[in-house]
CSV table of C-alpha atoms in Angstrom, one decimal:
chain,number,residue,atom,x,y,z
A,1,MET,CA,87.5,119.5,119.1
A,2,ASP,CA,87.0,115.8,118.1
A,3,LEU,CA,85.0,114.2,120.9
A,4,ASN,CA,86.1,110.7,119.9
A,5,ARG,CA,89.7,111.7,120.4
A,6,VAL,CA,88.8,113.1,123.9
A,7,ARG,CA,87.1,109.8,124.7
A,8,THR,CA,90.3,107.9,123.6
A,9,PHE,CA,92.5,110.2,125.7
A,10,LEU,CA,90.3,109.6,128.9
A,11,ALA,CA,90.4,105.8,128.2
A,12,VAL,CA,94.2,106.0,128.2
A,13,VAL,CA,94.2,108.0,131.4
A,14,VAL,CA,92.0,105.4,133.1
A,15,GLU,CA,94.0,102.4,131.9
A,16,GLY,CA,97.4,104.0,132.1
A,17,THR,CA,98.6,102.3,128.9
A,18,VAL,CA,97.8,102.5,125.2
A,19,HIS,CA,97.3,98.8,125.0
A,20,GLY,CA,94.9,98.7,127.9
A,21,ALA,CA,92.8,101.5,126.4
A,22,ALA,CA,92.9,99.8,123.0
A,23,GLY,CA,91.5,96.6,124.5
A,24,ASN,CA,88.6,98.4,126.1
A,25,LEU,CA,87.8,100.5,123.1
A,26,GLY,CA,88.1,97.8,120.6
A,27,TYR,CA,90.8,99.7,118.7
A,28,THR,CA,94.3,98.7,117.7
A,29,PRO,CA,97.2,100.2,119.8
A,30,SER,CA,98.3,102.1,116.7
A,31,ALA,CA,94.9,103.7,116.3
A,32,VAL,CA,94.9,104.8,119.9
A,33,SER,CA,98.4,106.3,119.6
A,34,GLN,CA,97.3,108.2,116.4
A,35,GLN,CA,94.2,109.6,118.2
A,36,LEU,CA,96.4,110.8,121.2
A,37,HIS,CA,98.9,112.5,118.9
A,38,ALA,CA,96.1,114.1,116.9
A,39,LEU,CA,94.4,115.4,120.0
A,40,GLN,CA,97.7,116.9,121.4
A,41,ARG,CA,98.4,118.6,118.1
A,42,GLU,CA,94.8,119.9,118.0
A,43,VAL,CA,95.0,121.5,121.5
A,44,GLY,CA,98.7,122.4,121.3
A,45,LEU,CA,99.5,120.8,124.7
A,46,GLU,CA,101.5,117.8,126.0
A,47,LEU,CA,98.8,116.0,127.9
A,48,LEU,CA,100.6,112.7,128.7
A,49,GLU,CA,104.2,111.7,129.5
A,50,ARG,CA,106.0,108.4,129.8
A,51,HIS,CA,106.1,106.8,133.2
A,52,GLY,CA,107.8,103.4,133.3
A,53,ARG,CA,106.0,101.2,130.8
A,54,GLY,CA,102.9,103.4,130.9
A,55,LEU,CA,101.7,106.9,130.6
A,56,ARG,CA,100.6,109.5,133.1
A,57,LEU,CA,99.1,113.0,133.0
A,58,THR,CA,101.2,116.1,132.8
A,59,ALA,CA,100.2,119.0,135.0
A,60,VAL,CA,98.2,120.6,132.2
A,61,GLY,CA,96.9,117.2,131.3
A,62,ARG,CA,95.3,116.8,134.7
A,63,ARG,CA,93.4,120.0,134.3
A,64,PHE,CA,92.5,119.1,130.8
A,65,ALA,CA,91.2,115.6,131.8
A,66,ALA,CA,88.9,117.1,134.5
A,67,GLU,CA,87.3,119.4,132.0
A,68,ALA,CA,87.2,116.6,129.3
A,69,GLU,CA,85.2,114.4,131.7
A,70,ALA,CA,82.7,117.3,132.2
A,71,LEU,CA,82.5,117.8,128.4
A,72,LEU,CA,81.7,114.2,127.7
A,73,ASP,CA,79.1,114.2,130.4
A,74,GLN,CA,77.4,117.1,128.8
A,75,ALA,CA,77.7,115.5,125.4
A,76,SER,CA,76.1,112.4,126.7
A,77,ARG,CA,73.2,114.4,128.2
A,78,LEU,CA,72.8,116.2,124.9
A,79,ASN,CA,72.7,113.0,122.9
A,80,SER,CA,70.1,111.6,125.4
A,81,LEU,CA,68.0,114.8,125.0
A,82,ALA,CA,68.2,114.6,121.2
A,83,ALA,CA,66.9,111.0,121.4
A,84,ASP,CA,64.1,112.0,123.8
A,85,LEU,CA,63.1,114.9,121.5
A,86,ARG,CA,63.0,112.5,118.6
A,87,GLN,CA,60.7,110.3,120.6
A,88,GLY,CA,58.6,113.2,121.9
A,89,ARG,CA,59.6,112.3,125.5
A,90,THR,CA,60.6,115.8,126.6
A,91,GLY,CA,60.6,119.4,125.4
A,92,SER,CA,57.4,121.3,124.8
A,93,LEU,CA,54.5,121.7,122.4
A,94,THR,CA,52.1,124.6,121.9
A,95,ILE,CA,48.5,123.7,121.1
A,96,MET,CA,46.0,126.3,120.2
A,97,HIS,CA,42.2,125.5,120.2
A,98,LEU,CA,38.7,126.9,120.1
A,99,ASN,CA,36.8,127.4,123.3
A,100,SER,CA,34.3,124.6,122.5
A,101,VAL,CA,37.1,122.2,121.7
A,102,GLY,CA,38.8,123.1,125.0
A,103,GLY,CA,35.7,122.0,126.9
A,104,ALA,CA,35.0,118.9,124.9
A,105,TRP,CA,38.3,117.3,123.9
A,106,ILE,CA,41.3,119.0,125.5
A,107,PRO,CA,40.9,117.6,129.1
A,108,GLN,CA,40.9,114.0,127.9
A,109,ILE,CA,43.8,114.6,125.5
A,110,ALA,CA,45.8,116.4,128.2
A,111,ALA,CA,45.3,113.5,130.6
A,112,ARG,CA,46.4,110.9,128.1
A,113,MET,CA,49.5,112.9,127.1
A,114,ALA,CA,50.5,113.5,130.7
A,115,GLU,CA,50.3,109.7,131.2
A,116,GLU,CA,52.1,108.7,128.1
A,117,PHE,CA,54.7,111.6,127.8
A,118,PRO,CA,55.3,112.6,131.4
A,119,ALA,CA,58.4,114.7,130.5
A,120,LEU,CA,56.6,116.7,127.8
A,121,ARG,CA,55.4,120.2,128.6
A,122,LEU,CA,52.1,121.1,126.8
A,123,ASP,CA,51.1,124.7,126.5
A,124,PHE,CA,47.4,125.0,125.7
A,125,ARG,CA,46.2,128.3,124.4
A,126,LEU,CA,42.7,129.5,123.6
A,127,TRP,CA,42.3,130.8,120.1
A,128,GLU,CA,39.7,133.3,121.0
A,129,HIS,CA,42.2,135.0,123.3
A,130,SER,CA,45.1,134.9,120.8
A,131,GLN,CA,43.6,136.5,117.8
A,132,GLY,CA,45.8,139.0,116.1
A,133,ARG,CA,48.9,138.2,118.2
A,134,GLY,CA,50.7,136.4,115.4
A,135,GLU,CA,51.3,133.3,117.5
A,136,ASP,CA,52.9,130.3,115.8
A,137,PRO,CA,51.5,127.1,117.5
A,138,ASP,CA,52.8,123.6,116.8
A,139,VAL,CA,49.2,122.2,116.6
A,140,GLU,CA,46.1,124.3,116.1
A,141,ILE,CA,42.4,123.2,116.1
A,142,ASN,CA,40.3,125.8,114.4
A,143,LEU,CA,37.5,126.3,111.8
A,144,ALA,CA,37.7,126.0,108.1
A,145,GLY,CA,38.5,129.4,106.7
A,146,ALA,CA,40.2,130.7,109.8
A,147,TRP,CA,43.7,130.5,108.4
A,148,PRO,CA,45.4,132.3,105.5
A,149,GLN,CA,45.7,130.3,102.4
A,150,SER,CA,49.1,131.7,101.4
A,151,ALA,CA,51.9,129.5,100.0
A,152,ALA,CA,54.0,130.1,103.1
A,153,ALA,CA,51.3,128.9,105.4
A,154,THR,CA,50.7,125.8,103.3
A,155,GLU,CA,54.4,125.0,103.3
A,156,THR,CA,54.7,125.5,107.0
A,157,TYR,CA,51.5,123.6,108.1
A,158,GLU,CA,49.7,120.4,107.0
A,159,THR,CA,45.9,120.7,107.5
A,160,ARG,CA,43.5,117.8,108.2
A,161,GLU,CA,39.7,117.7,108.6
A,162,LEU,CA,38.4,116.5,111.9
A,163,LEU,CA,34.6,117.0,111.9
A,164,THR,CA,31.8,118.7,110.1
A,165,GLU,CA,28.9,119.3,112.5
A,166,PRO,CA,25.5,120.9,112.4
A,167,TYR,CA,24.1,123.7,114.5
A,168,VAL,CA,21.3,123.0,116.9
A,169,VAL,CA,18.8,125.2,118.5
A,170,VAL,CA,18.4,125.1,122.3
A,171,LEU,CA,14.8,125.8,123.4
A,172,PRO,CA,13.1,126.0,126.8
A,173,ALA,CA,11.4,122.7,127.7
A,174,GLY,CA,7.9,124.1,127.4
A,175,HIS,CA,8.5,125.9,124.1
A,176,ARG,CA,6.0,125.4,121.3
A,177,LEU,CA,8.7,123.8,119.1
A,178,ALA,CA,10.1,121.6,121.8
A,179,GLY,CA,9.9,117.9,121.0
A,180,ARG,CA,10.7,118.2,117.4
A,181,PRO,CA,14.0,116.5,116.2
A,182,GLU,CA,14.3,119.3,113.6
A,183,VAL,CA,13.3,122.9,113.5
A,184,GLU,CA,13.2,125.1,110.4
A,185,LEU,CA,15.3,128.3,110.7
A,186,GLU,CA,12.3,130.3,109.4
A,187,ASP,CA,10.2,129.1,112.5
A,188,LEU,CA,12.7,130.9,114.7
A,189,ARG,CA,12.4,134.3,113.1
A,190,GLN,CA,10.1,135.8,115.8
A,191,GLU,CA,11.9,134.3,118.8
A,192,SER,CA,14.0,136.1,121.3
A,193,TRP,CA,17.6,135.0,120.5
A,194,ILE,CA,20.4,134.8,123.0
A,195,ASP,CA,23.9,135.4,121.4
A,196,ASN,CA,26.6,133.1,122.8
A,197,THR,CA,29.5,134.4,120.7
A,198,GLY,CA,29.4,138.1,121.2
A,199,THR,CA,28.5,138.5,117.5
A,200,GLN,CA,32.1,138.1,116.6
A,201,GLY,CA,34.1,135.3,114.8
A,202,SER,CA,33.5,132.5,112.4
A,203,CYS,CA,30.7,130.8,114.4
A,204,SER,CA,28.7,134.0,114.5
A,205,ARG,CA,29.2,134.6,110.7
A,206,ILE,CA,27.9,131.1,110.0
A,207,VAL,CA,24.6,131.8,111.8
A,208,HIS,CA,24.3,135.3,110.2
A,209,ASP,CA,24.8,133.8,106.7
A,210,ALA,CA,22.2,131.1,107.3
A,211,CYS,CA,19.7,133.7,108.5
A,212,ALA,CA,20.5,135.9,105.6
A,213,ALA,CA,19.6,133.1,103.2
A,214,ARG,CA,16.1,133.2,104.7
A,215,GLY,CA,15.9,136.9,104.5
A,216,PHE,CA,16.4,138.1,108.1
A,217,SER,CA,19.1,138.9,110.6
A,218,PRO,CA,19.4,137.0,114.0
A,219,PRO,CA,17.0,138.8,116.3
A,220,TYR,CA,19.3,138.9,119.3
A,221,ARG,CA,17.8,140.2,122.6
A,222,MET,CA,20.6,139.2,124.9
A,223,GLU,CA,24.3,138.7,124.5
A,224,THR,CA,26.6,136.5,126.5
A,225,GLN,CA,30.2,135.2,126.0
A,226,GLY,CA,29.8,131.5,126.6
A,227,ASP,CA,27.8,128.5,125.5
A,228,GLY,CA,27.1,127.3,129.0
A,229,THR,CA,25.8,130.7,130.1
A,230,ALA,CA,23.6,130.9,127.1
A,231,VAL,CA,22.1,127.5,127.8
A,232,ALA,CA,21.5,128.5,131.4
A,233,PHE,CA,19.6,131.5,130.2
A,234,VAL,CA,17.5,129.2,128.0
A,235,GLU,CA,16.8,127.0,131.0
A,236,THR,CA,15.1,130.0,132.7
A,237,GLY,CA,12.9,130.6,129.6
A,238,ALA,CA,14.7,133.8,128.7
A,239,GLY,CA,14.9,132.9,125.0
A,240,ILE,CA,16.5,130.4,122.5
A,241,THR,CA,20.1,130.1,121.3
A,242,LEU,CA,21.9,128.5,118.3
A,243,MET,CA,25.2,126.8,118.7
A,244,PRO,CA,27.3,124.0,117.1
A,245,GLN,CA,26.5,120.5,118.3
A,246,LEU,CA,29.9,120.2,120.0
A,247,SER,CA,29.3,123.3,122.0
A,248,PHE,CA,26.0,122.0,123.2
A,249,ALA,CA,27.7,118.8,124.2
A,250,THR,CA,29.9,120.7,126.6
A,251,ALA,CA,27.3,123.2,128.0
A,252,ARG,CA,26.2,120.8,130.8
A,253,ALA,CA,22.5,121.4,129.9
A,254,ASP,CA,19.7,120.1,132.1
A,255,LEU,CA,17.7,118.1,129.6
A,256,SER,CA,14.7,118.3,131.8
A,257,LYS,CA,14.7,122.1,131.3
A,258,VAL,CA,15.7,122.5,127.7
A,259,ALA,CA,15.0,120.8,124.3
A,260,VAL,CA,17.5,120.6,121.5
A,261,ALA,CA,16.8,120.2,117.8
A,262,ARG,CA,18.8,120.3,114.6
A,263,VAL,CA,18.3,123.5,112.6
A,264,VAL,CA,17.2,122.8,109.0
A,265,ASN,CA,16.4,124.7,105.8
A,266,PRO,CA,19.2,125.7,105.8
A,267,THR,CA,21.3,123.8,108.3
A,268,PRO,CA,24.3,125.9,109.4
A,269,THR,CA,27.4,123.7,109.7
A,270,ARG,CA,31.0,124.3,110.7
A,271,THR,CA,34.0,122.2,109.9
A,272,LEU,CA,36.8,121.7,112.4
A,273,LEU,CA,40.3,121.3,111.1
A,274,VAL,CA,43.7,120.6,112.7
A,275,ARG,CA,46.8,122.0,111.3
A,276,THR,CA,50.3,120.8,112.3
A,277,LYS,CA,53.7,122.1,111.6
A,278,ARG,CA,55.2,119.9,108.9
A,279,THR,CA,58.5,119.7,110.7
A,280,LEU,CA,56.7,117.9,113.6
A,281,LEU,CA,54.6,115.4,111.6
A,282,ASN,CA,57.0,112.6,112.5
A,283,ASN,CA,57.2,113.6,116.2
A,284,PRO,CA,55.7,110.7,118.2
A,285,ALA,CA,54.0,113.1,120.6
A,286,VAL,CA,52.4,115.1,117.8
A,287,GLN,CA,51.3,111.9,116.1
A,288,ARG,CA,49.7,110.8,119.4
A,289,ILE,CA,47.8,114.1,119.7
A,290,LEU,CA,46.4,113.7,116.2
A,291,GLN,CA,45.3,110.1,117.0
A,292,LEU,CA,43.6,111.3,120.2
A,293,LEU,CA,41.8,114.1,118.2
A,294,GLN,CA,40.4,111.5,115.9
A,295,GLU,CA,39.3,109.4,118.9
A,296,GLN,CA,37.5,112.5,120.3
A,297,THR,CA,35.6,113.2,117.1
A,298,ALA,CA,34.2,109.6,117.3
A,299,VAL,CA,33.2,110.2,121.0
A,300,THR,CA,31.5,113.5,120.0
A,301,THR,CA,29.4,111.7,117.3
A,302,GLU,CA,28.4,109.0,119.8
A,303,HIS,CA,27.6,111.7,122.5
A,304,ALA,CA,25.4,113.6,120.0
A,305,GLU,CA,23.5,110.4,119.2
A,306,ALA,CA,23.0,109.7,122.9
A,307,VAL,CA,21.7,113.2,123.6
A,308,GLN,CA,19.2,112.8,120.8
A,309,GLU,CA,18.0,109.5,122.2
A,310,GLN,CA,17.7,110.9,125.7
A,311,GLN,CA,15.9,113.9,124.4
A,312,ALA,CA,13.5,111.7,122.4
A,313,ALA,CA,12.8,109.6,125.5
A,314,LEU,CA,12.1,112.7,127.6
A,315,ASP,CA,9.8,114.1,124.9
A,316,TYR,CA,8.0,110.7,124.7
A,317,GLN,CA,7.6,110.6,128.5
A,318,GLY,CA,6.3,114.2,128.5
A,319,ALA,CA,3.8,113.5,125.8
A,320,HIS,CA,2.7,110.3,127.6
A,321,ASP,CA,2.2,112.2,130.9
A,322,GLU,CA,0.2,114.8,129.1
A,323,GLN,CA,-2.1,112.2,127.5
A,324,LYS,CA,-2.7,110.6,131.0
A,325,THR,CA,-3.5,114.0,132.4
A,326,MET,CA,-6.0,114.7,129.6
A,327,ALA,CA,-7.6,111.2,130.0
A,328,ILE,CA,-8.1,111.8,133.8
A,329,SER,CA,-9.6,115.1,133.1
């Protein structure tokens, strides 16, 4: 059914004449008459009848007009919904992310999106909990090498690099290596290591590969499932742990109890990527999410530099206090 003909019919019902409806619609009376005749042929009903110099609804026309008004209301809502969807103002998006990204970036992104796109539903899912489920997120933040490189995947998603970051070692504050900005991986061979990944996944493989390059396997003595818990273990002096710089930034470490240093020779690194469905690349909400991710990578870099400066200041103060103590002695 032609909705434009339905609109013309309802305009005639409201005005009571073809000429009145034509004036409101900006049509000629002839065009309005043609629309009415075409609609009645289309539905196979006599909807209007002559009444003096005007027109009035027939019995079936009254029922038809009531349903036509409801139909046009629904069509109007549908058009508004389509416009909102084009502008990213409603609907939903599924965003999958790593655990460390969830702690560092997602809360800020969620807050900004809630403010700027209040009618949009955001479904955040943790990648570590979704492995093997075959989920199809709209946006996914993950590690390089985590996705299949098939032609179908490339056609479906566009991938962009966000950040390449080094791994750091977290040491107890009184450790023999504390105070160094860099620690060679070989120097950690005899330490008691705390595993923060459960020996599974890409992050764990990166550490294993780096150790293998130096001829040993990570000497794990304890295993935990979270960066924050692993750092808390280090604070007690239970051992040392390796993790990506971003993970340490979200671990809420007490810098008076731990020291952090970049691991070198070799330096394990991981690259964070974001992949987005190509069909959504022009969606304003998705574009905003990508912008916010870029902003968060800049914040991460600034935070890492601030932590290094704070750590250096604490190390300097510790060394200064130690010298004063020795001088007094």
